[in-house]
PDB file of C-alpha atoms in Angstrom:
ATOM      1  CA  MET A   1      26.201  47.460  -4.265  1.00 52.00           C
ATOM      2  CA  THR A   2      23.319  49.755  -5.311  1.00 54.00           C
ATOM      3  CA  ARG A   3      24.978  49.840  -8.703  1.00 54.00           C
ATOM      4  CA  SER A   4      25.260  46.193  -9.173  1.00 49.00           C
ATOM      5  CA  LEU A   5      21.709  45.592  -8.141  1.00 45.00           C
ATOM      6  CA  ARG A   6      20.594  47.920 -10.726  1.00 53.00           C
ATOM      7  CA  LEU A   7      22.837  46.403 -13.378  1.00 46.00           C
ATOM      8  CA  ALA A   8      21.304  43.033 -12.574  1.00 47.00           C
ATOM      9  CA  VAL A   9      17.699  44.153 -12.755  1.00 45.00           C
ATOM     10  CA  ARG A  10      18.435  45.721 -16.161  1.00 53.00           C
ATOM     11  CA  ARG A  11      19.957  42.392 -17.431  1.00 49.00           C
ATOM     12  CA  LEU A  12      16.905  40.577 -16.184  1.00 46.00           C
ATOM     13  CA  PHE A  13      14.576  42.913 -18.229  1.00 50.00           C
ATOM     14  CA  ARG A  14      16.743  42.504 -21.283  1.00 55.00           C
ATOM     15  CA  ALA A  15      15.964  38.893 -21.534  1.00 51.00           C
ATOM     16  CA  PRO A  16      12.496  38.281 -19.880  1.00 53.00           C
ATOM     17  CA  LEU A  17      12.020  34.720 -21.125  1.00 51.00           C
ATOM     18  CA  TYR A  18      15.387  33.734 -19.812  1.00 44.00           C
ATOM     19  CA  SER A  19      14.713  35.370 -16.378  1.00 46.00           C
ATOM     20  CA  LEU A  20      11.245  33.588 -16.288  1.00 46.00           C
ATOM     21  CA  SER A  21      12.764  30.256 -16.954  1.00 49.00           C
ATOM     22  CA  VAL A  22      15.355  30.763 -14.321  1.00 45.00           C
ATOM     23  CA  CYS A  23      12.727  31.731 -11.724  1.00 45.00           C
ATOM     24  CA  ALA A  24      10.518  28.694 -12.777  1.00 47.00           C
ATOM     25  CA  ALA A  25      13.352  26.403 -12.396  1.00 47.00           C
ATOM     26  CA  LEU A  26      14.287  27.737  -8.959  1.00 43.00           C
ATOM     27  CA  ALA A  27      10.655  27.358  -7.868  1.00 47.00           C
ATOM     28  CA  LEU A  28      10.531  23.906  -9.177  1.00 45.00           C
ATOM     29  CA  ALA A  29      13.799  23.042  -7.427  1.00 44.00           C
ATOM     30  CA  GLY A  30      12.702  24.419  -4.100  1.00 46.00           C
ATOM     31  CA  ALA A  31       9.211  22.872  -4.341  1.00 44.00           C
ATOM     32  CA  ALA A  32      10.599  19.330  -5.204  1.00 44.00           C
ATOM     33  CA  LEU A  33      13.259  19.523  -2.587  1.00 44.00           C
ATOM     34  CA  THR A  34      10.825  20.653  -0.013  1.00 45.00           C
ATOM     35  CA  ALA A  35       8.237  17.879  -1.005  1.00 42.00           C
ATOM     36  CA  THR A  36      11.173  15.434  -0.867  1.00 43.00           C
ATOM     37  CA  GLY A  37      11.957  16.456   2.809  1.00 46.00           C
ATOM     38  CA  VAL A  38       8.334  16.339   3.855  1.00 45.00           C
ATOM     39  CA  ILE A  39       7.821  12.937   2.563  1.00 47.00           C
ATOM     40  CA  ALA A  40      11.056  11.560   4.086  1.00 48.00           C
ATOM     41  CA  TYR A  41      10.236  12.999   7.365  1.00 49.00           C
ATOM     42  CA  GLY A  42       6.791  11.710   7.283  1.00 50.00           C
ATOM     43  CA  ILE A  43       7.873   8.232   6.167  1.00 51.00           C
ATOM     44  CA  LEU A  44      11.302   7.602   7.721  1.00 56.00           C
ATOM     45  CA  LEU A  45      11.271   9.857  10.899  1.00 57.00           C
ATOM     46  CA  SER A  46       7.815  10.296  12.270  1.00 79.00           C
ATOM     47  CA  PRO A  47       6.196   7.658  14.271  1.00 86.00           C
ATOM     48  CA  LEU A  48       3.709   5.266  12.427  1.00 94.00           C
ATOM     49  CA  PRO A  49       0.022   6.130  13.079  1.00 94.00           C
ATOM     50  CA  TYR A  50      -0.730   3.271  15.300  1.00 96.00           C
ATOM     51  CA  GLU A  51      -0.996   2.622  19.018  1.00 96.00           C
ATOM     52  CA  GLU A  52       2.465   2.266  20.517  1.00 96.00           C
ATOM     53  CA  PRO A  53       4.096   1.821  17.045  1.00 96.00           C
ATOM     54  CA  ALA A  54       7.590   0.993  18.470  1.00 95.00           C
ATOM     55  CA  GLU A  55       6.126  -2.518  19.716  1.00 97.00           C
ATOM     56  CA  LEU A  56       4.800  -3.566  16.101  1.00 98.00           C
ATOM     57  CA  VAL A  57       7.007  -5.845  14.233  1.00 97.00           C
ATOM     58  CA  PHE A  58       7.166  -7.246  10.684  1.00 97.00           C
ATOM     59  CA  LEU A  59       7.958 -11.058  10.238  1.00 97.00           C
ATOM     60  CA  GLN A  60       9.832 -11.681   7.068  1.00 95.00           C
ATOM     61  CA  ARG A  61       9.928 -15.229   5.536  1.00 94.00           C
ATOM     62  CA  GLN A  62      13.075 -15.815   3.432  1.00 94.00           C
ATOM     63  CA  SER A  63      14.981 -17.957   1.217  1.00 94.00           C
ATOM     64  CA  ILE A  64      18.061 -19.242   3.313  1.00 92.00           C
ATOM     65  CA  ARG A  65      19.840 -20.094   0.100  1.00 92.00           C
ATOM     66  CA  THR A  66      19.081 -16.925  -1.863  1.00 94.00           C
ATOM     67  CA  GLY A  67      17.963 -14.399   0.589  1.00 92.00           C
ATOM     68  CA  ASP A  68      14.766 -13.812  -1.423  1.00 94.00           C
ATOM     69  CA  ASN A  69      11.744 -12.690   0.344  1.00 94.00           C
ATOM     70  CA  LEU A  70       8.875 -14.972   0.631  1.00 94.00           C
ATOM     71  CA  ASN A  71       5.347 -15.032   2.018  1.00 96.00           C
ATOM     72  CA  PHE A  72       3.917 -17.233   4.798  1.00 96.00           C
ATOM     73  CA  THR A  73       1.596 -20.124   4.008  1.00 95.00           C
ATOM     74  CA  PRO A  74      -1.649 -20.312   6.506  1.00 96.00           C
ATOM     75  CA  ALA A  75      -0.202 -23.186   8.243  1.00 95.00           C
ATOM     76  CA  ASP A  76       3.329 -21.577   8.891  1.00 94.00           C
ATOM     77  CA  PHE A  77       1.563 -18.401  10.085  1.00 96.00           C
ATOM     78  CA  LEU A  78      -0.501 -20.259  12.374  1.00 96.00           C
ATOM     79  CA  ASP A  79       2.534 -22.270  13.859  1.00 94.00           C
ATOM     80  CA  VAL A  80       4.203 -18.819  14.729  1.00 94.00           C
ATOM     81  CA  ALA A  81       1.093 -17.345  16.023  1.00 95.00           C
ATOM     82  CA  GLN A  82       0.281 -20.307  18.391  1.00 95.00           C
ATOM     83  CA  GLN A  83       3.855 -20.994  19.405  1.00 96.00           C
ATOM     84  CA  SER A  84       5.143 -17.445  20.160  1.00 97.00           C
ATOM     85  CA  ARG A  85       5.421 -16.255  23.629  1.00 97.00           C
ATOM     86  CA  THR A  86       7.371 -13.172  22.886  1.00 98.00           C
ATOM     87  CA  LEU A  87       4.762 -11.617  20.728  1.00 98.00           C
ATOM     88  CA  GLU A  88       1.542 -10.519  22.347  1.00 97.00           C
ATOM     89  CA  SER A  89      -0.467 -10.743  19.155  1.00 97.00           C
ATOM     90  CA  VAL A  90       0.368 -12.173  15.647  1.00 98.00           C
ATOM     91  CA  ALA A  91      -1.665 -11.068  12.649  1.00 98.00           C
ATOM     92  CA  ALA A  92      -1.717 -11.923   8.918  1.00 98.00           C
ATOM     93  CA  ALA A  93      -2.784 -10.054   5.892  1.00 98.00           C
ATOM     94  CA  GLY A  94      -3.057 -10.949   2.232  1.00 97.00           C
ATOM     95  CA  ALA A  95      -3.873  -8.870  -0.895  1.00 97.00           C
ATOM     96  CA  TRP A  96      -7.415  -9.305  -2.289  1.00 97.00           C
ATOM     97  CA  SER A  97      -9.138  -7.773  -5.294  1.00 97.00           C
ATOM     98  CA  PRO A  98     -12.938  -8.576  -5.062  1.00 97.00           C
ATOM     99  CA  VAL A  99     -15.691  -7.399  -7.376  1.00 97.00           C
ATOM    100  CA  ILE A 100     -18.516  -5.564  -5.402  1.00 96.00           C
ATOM    101  CA  THR A 101     -22.136  -5.828  -6.581  1.00 92.00           C
ATOM    102  CA  GLY A 102     -25.354  -5.568  -4.708  1.00 83.00           C
ATOM    103  CA  ILE A 103     -25.387  -1.849  -4.362  1.00 83.00           C
ATOM    104  CA  ASP A 104     -27.080   0.858  -6.665  1.00 79.00           C
ATOM    105  CA  ALA A 105     -23.812   1.222  -8.744  1.00 77.00           C
ATOM    106  CA  ALA A 106     -22.109  -0.792 -11.514  1.00 86.00           C
ATOM    107  CA  ALA A 107     -20.031  -3.723 -10.639  1.00 92.00           C
ATOM    108  CA  GLU A 108     -16.573  -2.510  -9.506  1.00 95.00           C
ATOM    109  CA  ARG A 109     -13.345  -4.247  -8.802  1.00 97.00           C
ATOM    110  CA  LEU A 110     -11.926  -3.091  -5.395  1.00 97.00           C
ATOM    111  CA  ARG A 111      -8.376  -3.048  -3.924  1.00 97.00           C
ATOM    112  CA  GLY A 112      -8.828  -4.984  -0.746  1.00 98.00           C
ATOM    113  CA  ALA A 113      -7.129  -7.125   2.070  1.00 98.00           C
ATOM    114  CA  ARG A 114      -8.157 -10.331   3.823  1.00 98.00           C
ATOM    115  CA  VAL A 115      -6.778 -10.175   7.347  1.00 98.00           C
ATOM    116  CA  SER A 116      -6.826 -12.090  10.322  1.00 98.00           C
ATOM    117  CA  GLY A 117      -9.109 -10.999  13.275  1.00 97.00           C
ATOM    118  CA  GLU A 118      -6.230  -9.832  15.380  1.00 97.00           C
ATOM    119  CA  LEU A 119      -4.795  -7.242  12.807  1.00 98.00           C
ATOM    120  CA  LEU A 120      -7.160  -4.192  13.441  1.00 98.00           C
ATOM    121  CA  PRO A 121      -7.218  -4.694  17.302  1.00 98.00           C
ATOM    122  CA  MET A 122      -3.429  -5.020  17.244  1.00 98.00           C
ATOM    123  CA  LEU A 123      -3.014  -1.655  15.770  1.00 97.00           C
ATOM    124  CA  GLY A 124      -5.178   0.181  18.326  1.00 96.00           C
ATOM    125  CA  ARG A 125      -7.300   2.018  15.546  1.00 95.00           C
ATOM    126  CA  ARG A 126     -11.005   2.330  16.045  1.00 96.00           C
ATOM    127  CA  ALA A 127     -13.597   2.648  13.393  1.00 98.00           C
ATOM    128  CA  THR A 128     -15.217   6.095  12.789  1.00 98.00           C
ATOM    129  CA  VAL A 129     -18.664   4.559  12.280  1.00 98.00           C
ATOM    130  CA  GLY A 130     -19.570   1.129  13.267  1.00 98.00           C
ATOM    131  CA  ARG A 131     -16.794  -1.311  14.505  1.00 98.00           C
ATOM    132  CA  ILE A 132     -13.596  -2.847  13.426  1.00 98.00           C
ATOM    133  CA  LEU A 133     -13.217  -6.523  12.586  1.00 98.00           C
ATOM    134  CA  ASP A 134     -12.044  -8.719  15.666  1.00 97.00           C
ATOM    135  CA  PRO A 135     -11.244 -12.277  16.110  1.00 97.00           C
ATOM    136  CA  SER A 136     -14.819 -13.328  16.529  1.00 97.00           C
ATOM    137  CA  ASP A 137     -15.322 -12.399  12.745  1.00 98.00           C
ATOM    138  CA  ASP A 138     -12.460 -14.882  11.835  1.00 97.00           C
ATOM    139  CA  THR A 139     -14.084 -18.237  11.933  1.00 95.00           C
ATOM    140  CA  PRO A 140     -16.091 -20.305   9.517  1.00 93.00           C
ATOM    141  CA  GLU A 141     -19.068 -20.066  11.466  1.00 94.00           C
ATOM    142  CA  ALA A 142     -19.301 -16.374  11.762  1.00 96.00           C
ATOM    143  CA  THR A 143     -21.506 -14.211   9.332  1.00 96.00           C
ATOM    144  CA  PRO A 144     -19.026 -12.693   6.616  1.00 98.00           C
ATOM    145  CA  ALA A 145     -18.338  -9.047   7.752  1.00 98.00           C
ATOM    146  CA  ALA A 146     -16.368  -6.322   6.093  1.00 98.00           C
ATOM    147  CA  VAL A 147     -14.888  -2.909   7.082  1.00 98.00           C
ATOM    148  CA  ILE A 148     -14.684  -0.182   4.386  1.00 98.00           C
ATOM    149  CA  SER A 149     -12.358   2.732   4.004  1.00 98.00           C
ATOM    150  CA  ALA A 150     -13.680   6.443   4.396  1.00 98.00           C
ATOM    151  CA  ARG A 151     -12.898   6.924   0.616  1.00 97.00           C
ATOM    152  CA  LEU A 152     -15.366   4.114  -0.207  1.00 97.00           C
ATOM    153  CA  TYR A 153     -17.949   5.093   2.434  1.00 97.00           C
ATOM    154  CA  GLN A 154     -18.207   8.528   0.822  1.00 97.00           C
ATOM    155  CA  ARG A 155     -17.908   7.598  -2.855  1.00 95.00           C
ATOM    156  CA  MET A 156     -20.089   4.704  -2.892  1.00 94.00           C
ATOM    157  CA  PHE A 157     -22.389   5.185   0.120  1.00 95.00           C
ATOM    158  CA  GLY A 158     -22.438   8.973   0.267  1.00 96.00           C
ATOM    159  CA  GLY A 159     -21.305   8.927   3.767  1.00 97.00           C
ATOM    160  CA  ASP A 160     -24.770   7.541   4.975  1.00 96.00           C
ATOM    161  CA  PRO A 161     -24.369   5.747   8.372  1.00 96.00           C
ATOM    162  CA  ALA A 162     -27.196   3.433   7.002  1.00 96.00           C
ATOM    163  CA  ALA A 163     -24.333   1.731   5.111  1.00 96.00           C
ATOM    164  CA  ILE A 164     -23.537  -0.046   8.396  1.00 98.00           C
ATOM    165  CA  GLY A 165     -25.458  -3.271   8.405  1.00 97.00           C
ATOM    166  CA  ARG A 166     -25.907  -3.134   4.605  1.00 96.00           C
ATOM    167  CA  GLN A 167     -25.086  -6.315   2.749  1.00 96.00           C
ATOM    168  CA  VAL A 168     -22.911  -6.167  -0.358  1.00 96.00           C
ATOM    169  CA  ARG A 169     -21.908  -9.063  -2.672  1.00 96.00           C
ATOM    170  CA  LEU A 170     -18.009  -9.708  -3.040  1.00 97.00           C
ATOM    171  CA  ASP A 171     -17.003 -12.080  -5.629  1.00 96.00           C
ATOM    172  CA  GLY A 172     -20.488 -13.631  -5.458  1.00 94.00           C
ATOM    173  CA  GLN A 173     -20.556 -14.079  -1.551  1.00 96.00           C
ATOM    174  CA  MET A 174     -22.719 -11.807   0.719  1.00 97.00           C
ATOM    175  CA  PHE A 175     -20.881  -9.763   3.306  1.00 97.00           C
ATOM    176  CA  THR A 176     -22.237  -7.360   5.935  1.00 98.00           C
ATOM    177  CA  ILE A 177     -20.632  -3.954   6.213  1.00 98.00           C
ATOM    178  CA  VAL A 178     -19.749  -3.541   9.899  1.00 98.00           C
ATOM    179  CA  GLY A 179     -17.622  -0.298  10.196  1.00 98.00           C
ATOM    180  CA  VAL A 180     -15.734   2.408   8.494  1.00 98.00           C
ATOM    181  CA  MET A 181     -11.938   3.124   9.083  1.00 98.00           C
ATOM    182  CA  PRO A 182     -10.663   6.570   9.726  1.00 98.00           C
ATOM    183  CA  ALA A 183      -9.646   8.729   6.580  1.00 97.00           C
ATOM    184  CA  GLY A 184      -6.076   8.134   5.612  1.00 95.00           C
ATOM    185  CA  PHE A 185      -5.843   4.592   7.231  1.00 97.00           C
ATOM    186  CA  GLU A 186      -3.256   2.455   5.503  1.00 95.00           C
ATOM    187  CA  PHE A 187      -1.579  -0.610   6.834  1.00 95.00           C
ATOM    188  CA  PRO A 188       1.213  -1.165   6.296  1.00 93.00           C
ATOM    189  CA  THR A 189       2.259   1.795   4.532  1.00 89.00           C
ATOM    190  CA  PHE A 190       4.854  -0.017   2.328  1.00 90.00           C
ATOM    191  CA  TRP A 191       2.418  -2.762   0.788  1.00 92.00           C
ATOM    192  CA  ASN A 192      -0.859  -3.021  -0.600  1.00 92.00           C
ATOM    193  CA  THR A 193      -1.682   0.680  -0.072  1.00 93.00           C
ATOM    194  CA  GLY A 194      -5.000   2.243  -1.241  1.00 96.00           C
ATOM    195  CA  VAL A 195      -7.198  -0.549   0.253  1.00 98.00           C
ATOM    196  CA  ASP A 196     -10.925   0.293   0.306  1.00 98.00           C
ATOM    197  CA  ILE A 197     -12.201  -2.970   1.824  1.00 98.00           C
ATOM    198  CA  TRP A 198     -11.077  -5.469   4.676  1.00 98.00           C
ATOM    199  CA  ALA A 199     -12.630  -8.723   5.333  1.00 98.00           C
ATOM    200  CA  PRO A 200     -11.604 -11.576   7.725  1.00 98.00           C
ATOM    201  CA  LEU A 201      -9.686 -14.699   6.452  1.00 97.00           C
ATOM    202  CA  ARG A 202     -12.198 -17.127   7.834  1.00 96.00           C
ATOM    203  CA  TRP A 203     -10.101 -20.280   6.838  1.00 94.00           C
ATOM    204  CA  THR A 204     -11.636 -23.832   6.478  1.00 93.00           C
ATOM    205  CA  THR A 205      -9.711 -26.463   8.204  1.00 93.00           C
ATOM    206  CA  ALA A 206      -8.183 -27.473   4.919  1.00 93.00           C
ATOM    207  CA  GLU A 207      -7.049 -23.937   4.043  1.00 93.00           C
ATOM    208  CA  ALA A 208      -5.658 -23.477   7.601  1.00 95.00           C
ATOM    209  CA  SER A 209      -3.507 -26.539   6.965  1.00 94.00           C
ATOM    210  CA  SER A 210      -1.981 -25.515   3.692  1.00 93.00           C
ATOM    211  CA  ARG A 211       1.876 -25.302   3.590  1.00 91.00           C
ATOM    212  CA  ASN A 212       1.877 -24.634  -0.085  1.00 87.00           C
ATOM    213  CA  ALA A 213       0.002 -21.565  -0.864  1.00 89.00           C
ATOM    214  CA  ALA A 214       2.326 -18.752   0.280  1.00 94.00           C
ATOM    215  CA  TRP A 215       0.273 -15.383   0.021  1.00 96.00           C
ATOM    216  CA  LEU A 216       0.345 -13.880   3.580  1.00 97.00           C
ATOM    217  CA  ARG A 217       2.465 -11.153   5.167  1.00 97.00           C
ATOM    218  CA  ALA A 218       2.803 -11.489   8.991  1.00 98.00           C
ATOM    219  CA  PHE A 219       2.953  -8.927  11.864  1.00 98.00           C
ATOM    220  CA  GLY A 220       3.120  -8.913  15.453  1.00 98.00           C
ATOM    221  CA  ARG A 221       3.143  -6.880  18.668  1.00 98.00           C
ATOM    222  CA  LEU A 222       6.056  -7.491  21.174  1.00 98.00           C
ATOM    223  CA  ALA A 223       4.702  -8.847  24.558  1.00 98.00           C
ATOM    224  CA  PRO A 224       5.353  -6.416  27.629  1.00 96.00           C
ATOM    225  CA  GLY A 225       9.021  -6.465  28.557  1.00 96.00           C
ATOM    226  CA  THR A 226      10.190  -8.247  25.414  1.00 96.00           C
ATOM    227  CA  THR A 227      12.937  -6.817  23.274  1.00 94.00           C
ATOM    228  CA  PRO A 228      13.139  -7.309  19.358  1.00 93.00           C
ATOM    229  CA  GLY A 229      16.129  -9.432  20.012  1.00 94.00           C
ATOM    230  CA  GLN A 230      14.353 -11.840  22.156  1.00 97.00           C
ATOM    231  CA  ALA A 231      11.545 -12.136  19.840  1.00 97.00           C
ATOM    232  CA  GLN A 232      13.992 -12.817  16.929  1.00 96.00           C
ATOM    233  CA  ALA A 233      15.708 -15.486  18.769  1.00 97.00           C
ATOM    234  CA  GLU A 234      12.299 -17.157  19.472  1.00 97.00           C
ATOM    235  CA  ILE A 235      11.085 -16.891  15.991  1.00 96.00           C
ATOM    236  CA  GLN A 236      14.390 -18.311  14.638  1.00 94.00           C
ATOM    237  CA  THR A 237      13.906 -21.345  17.014  1.00 96.00           C
ATOM    238  CA  ILE A 238      10.416 -21.876  15.746  1.00 95.00           C
ATOM    239  CA  SER A 239      11.460 -21.723  12.087  1.00 94.00           C
ATOM    240  CA  GLU A 240      14.340 -24.332  12.743  1.00 94.00           C
ATOM    241  CA  ALA A 241      11.750 -26.618  14.215  1.00 95.00           C
ATOM    242  CA  LEU A 242       9.573 -26.169  11.195  1.00 92.00           C
ATOM    243  CA  ARG A 243      12.518 -27.062   8.932  1.00 93.00           C
ATOM    244  CA  ALA A 244      13.157 -30.204  10.888  1.00 94.00           C
ATOM    245  CA  GLN A 245       9.492 -31.273  11.039  1.00 93.00           C
ATOM    246  CA  PHE A 246       8.739 -30.483   7.138  1.00 92.00           C
ATOM    247  CA  PRO A 247      11.996 -30.798   5.252  1.00 91.00           C
ATOM    248  CA  ASP A 248      10.292 -31.287   1.926  1.00 87.00           C
ATOM    249  CA  THR A 249       8.742 -27.643   2.030  1.00 85.00           C
ATOM    250  CA  HIS A 250      10.834 -25.827   4.583  1.00 87.00           C
ATOM    251  CA  ALA A 251      14.609 -26.986   3.866  1.00 87.00           C
ATOM    252  CA  ASP A 252      15.199 -23.456   2.523  1.00 90.00           C
ATOM    253  CA  ARG A 253      12.927 -21.464   4.682  1.00 91.00           C
ATOM    254  CA  GLY A 254      13.861 -19.067   7.324  1.00 92.00           C
ATOM    255  CA  VAL A 255      12.271 -16.011   9.180  1.00 93.00           C
ATOM    256  CA  SER A 256      13.634 -12.648  10.288  1.00 92.00           C
ATOM    257  CA  LEU A 257      11.916 -10.131  12.388  1.00 95.00           C
ATOM    258  CA  LEU A 258      12.264  -6.321  12.114  1.00 93.00           C
ATOM    259  CA  GLY A 259      10.495  -3.426  13.786  1.00 95.00           C
ATOM    260  CA  LEU A 260       7.635  -2.124  11.539  1.00 95.00           C
ATOM    261  CA  GLN A 261       9.272   1.237  11.260  1.00 94.00           C
ATOM    262  CA  GLU A 262      12.549  -0.085  10.381  1.00 92.00           C
ATOM    263  CA  GLN A 263      10.849  -2.160   7.750  1.00 92.00           C
ATOM    264  CA  THR A 264       8.683   0.687   6.397  1.00 91.00           C
ATOM    265  CA  ALA A 265      11.892   2.824   6.102  1.00 90.00           C
ATOM    266  CA  ARG A 266      13.665   0.083   4.282  1.00 84.00           C
ATOM    267  CA  GLU A 267      10.984  -0.493   1.806  1.00 76.00           C
ATOM    268  CA  VAL A 268      10.453   3.127   0.937  1.00 67.00           C
ATOM    269  CA  ARG A 269      14.001   4.367   1.260  1.00 57.00           C
ATOM    270  CA  PRO A 270      15.000   3.580  -2.535  1.00 58.00           C
ATOM    271  CA  THR A 271      11.843   5.415  -3.755  1.00 55.00           C
ATOM    272  CA  LEU A 272      12.787   8.429  -1.527  1.00 56.00           C
ATOM    273  CA  THR A 273      16.303   8.361  -2.797  1.00 53.00           C
ATOM    274  CA  ALA A 274      15.202   8.290  -6.447  1.00 54.00           C
ATOM    275  CA  LEU A 275      12.920  11.143  -5.812  1.00 53.00           C
ATOM    276  CA  ALA A 276      15.559  13.215  -4.301  1.00 50.00           C
ATOM    277  CA  ALA A 277      17.873  12.340  -7.217  1.00 53.00           C
ATOM    278  CA  SER A 278      15.225  13.331  -9.732  1.00 53.00           C
ATOM    279  CA  ALA A 279      14.758  16.716  -8.166  1.00 49.00           C
ATOM    280  CA  PRO A 280      15.928  19.809 -10.316  1.00 50.00           C
ATOM    281  CA  CYS A 281      19.659  20.632  -9.461  1.00 47.00           C
ATOM    282  CA  CYS A 282      20.535  24.175  -8.667  1.00 43.00           C
ATOM    283  CA  GLY A 283      23.342  24.187 -11.333  1.00 42.00           C
ATOM    284  CA  CYS A 284      21.039  22.978 -14.177  1.00 41.00           C
ATOM    285  CA  TRP A 285      19.720  26.329 -15.383  1.00 36.00           C
ATOM    286  CA  PRO A 286      19.100  27.014 -19.199  1.00 38.00           C
ATOM    287  CA  SER A 287      21.775  28.403 -20.975  1.00 40.00           C
ATOM    288  CA  SER A 288      21.914  32.159 -21.695  1.00 40.00           C
ATOM    289  CA  THR A 289      22.895  31.776 -25.203  1.00 39.00           C
TER     290      THR A 289
END
């Protein structure tokens, strides 16, 4: 065995470039596979970073005819929120990209989200500075408020607590910053990630009654003692009633309900599979010729 080891070492030194390429490929393969495993565990297996995450659900509106995923309109979301008894709370979120001005920096377009007042309380996450948005912020009469990410708090305001209570202009409208979310906070992790600012929806009566502008994602928390199957059955009943009441706009509309963990895994699994497939294969070493 000692003789074989000596022979292997001599061969490595006779072809140093080849040896280095093999070692580098091995290192890359190990790093890629390790990273893939860490990501897969973090996203597919570890609990989501919210309070009682097993109780959180995702409501997916769909085309009955094609199965295509659709968004909720404001009125449809409000129907579900007001009629559901199996969901303790129901919240909506929509993508937003406001331009921020009114600070000591150049105008900048941010990645943002407009959310219903129930969303952040439903997740059980507190602000690290100031407070989160709540239902009292989500009325037309309320002073426009916003919560910012820890990233934006440091980058744009230098981590100064005086940022709380400061007014900024977002798309020409004044908002008061009321809180800073914890570092790394994302919701949900499969959609509209990298958000730096959240503001309430604050619908007018006309906006709240719209059944044509479908731009919202809907989420909920199961009521105590309720199973996902019971919630799905109730949501199906509400959806069928809407189809009967509004045949012109709802004839092809249905709603399914999934656990948020399950939906997160479903959304990111193809990406993780592709990542794993692209990792260097242990047999793909450079030729020795």
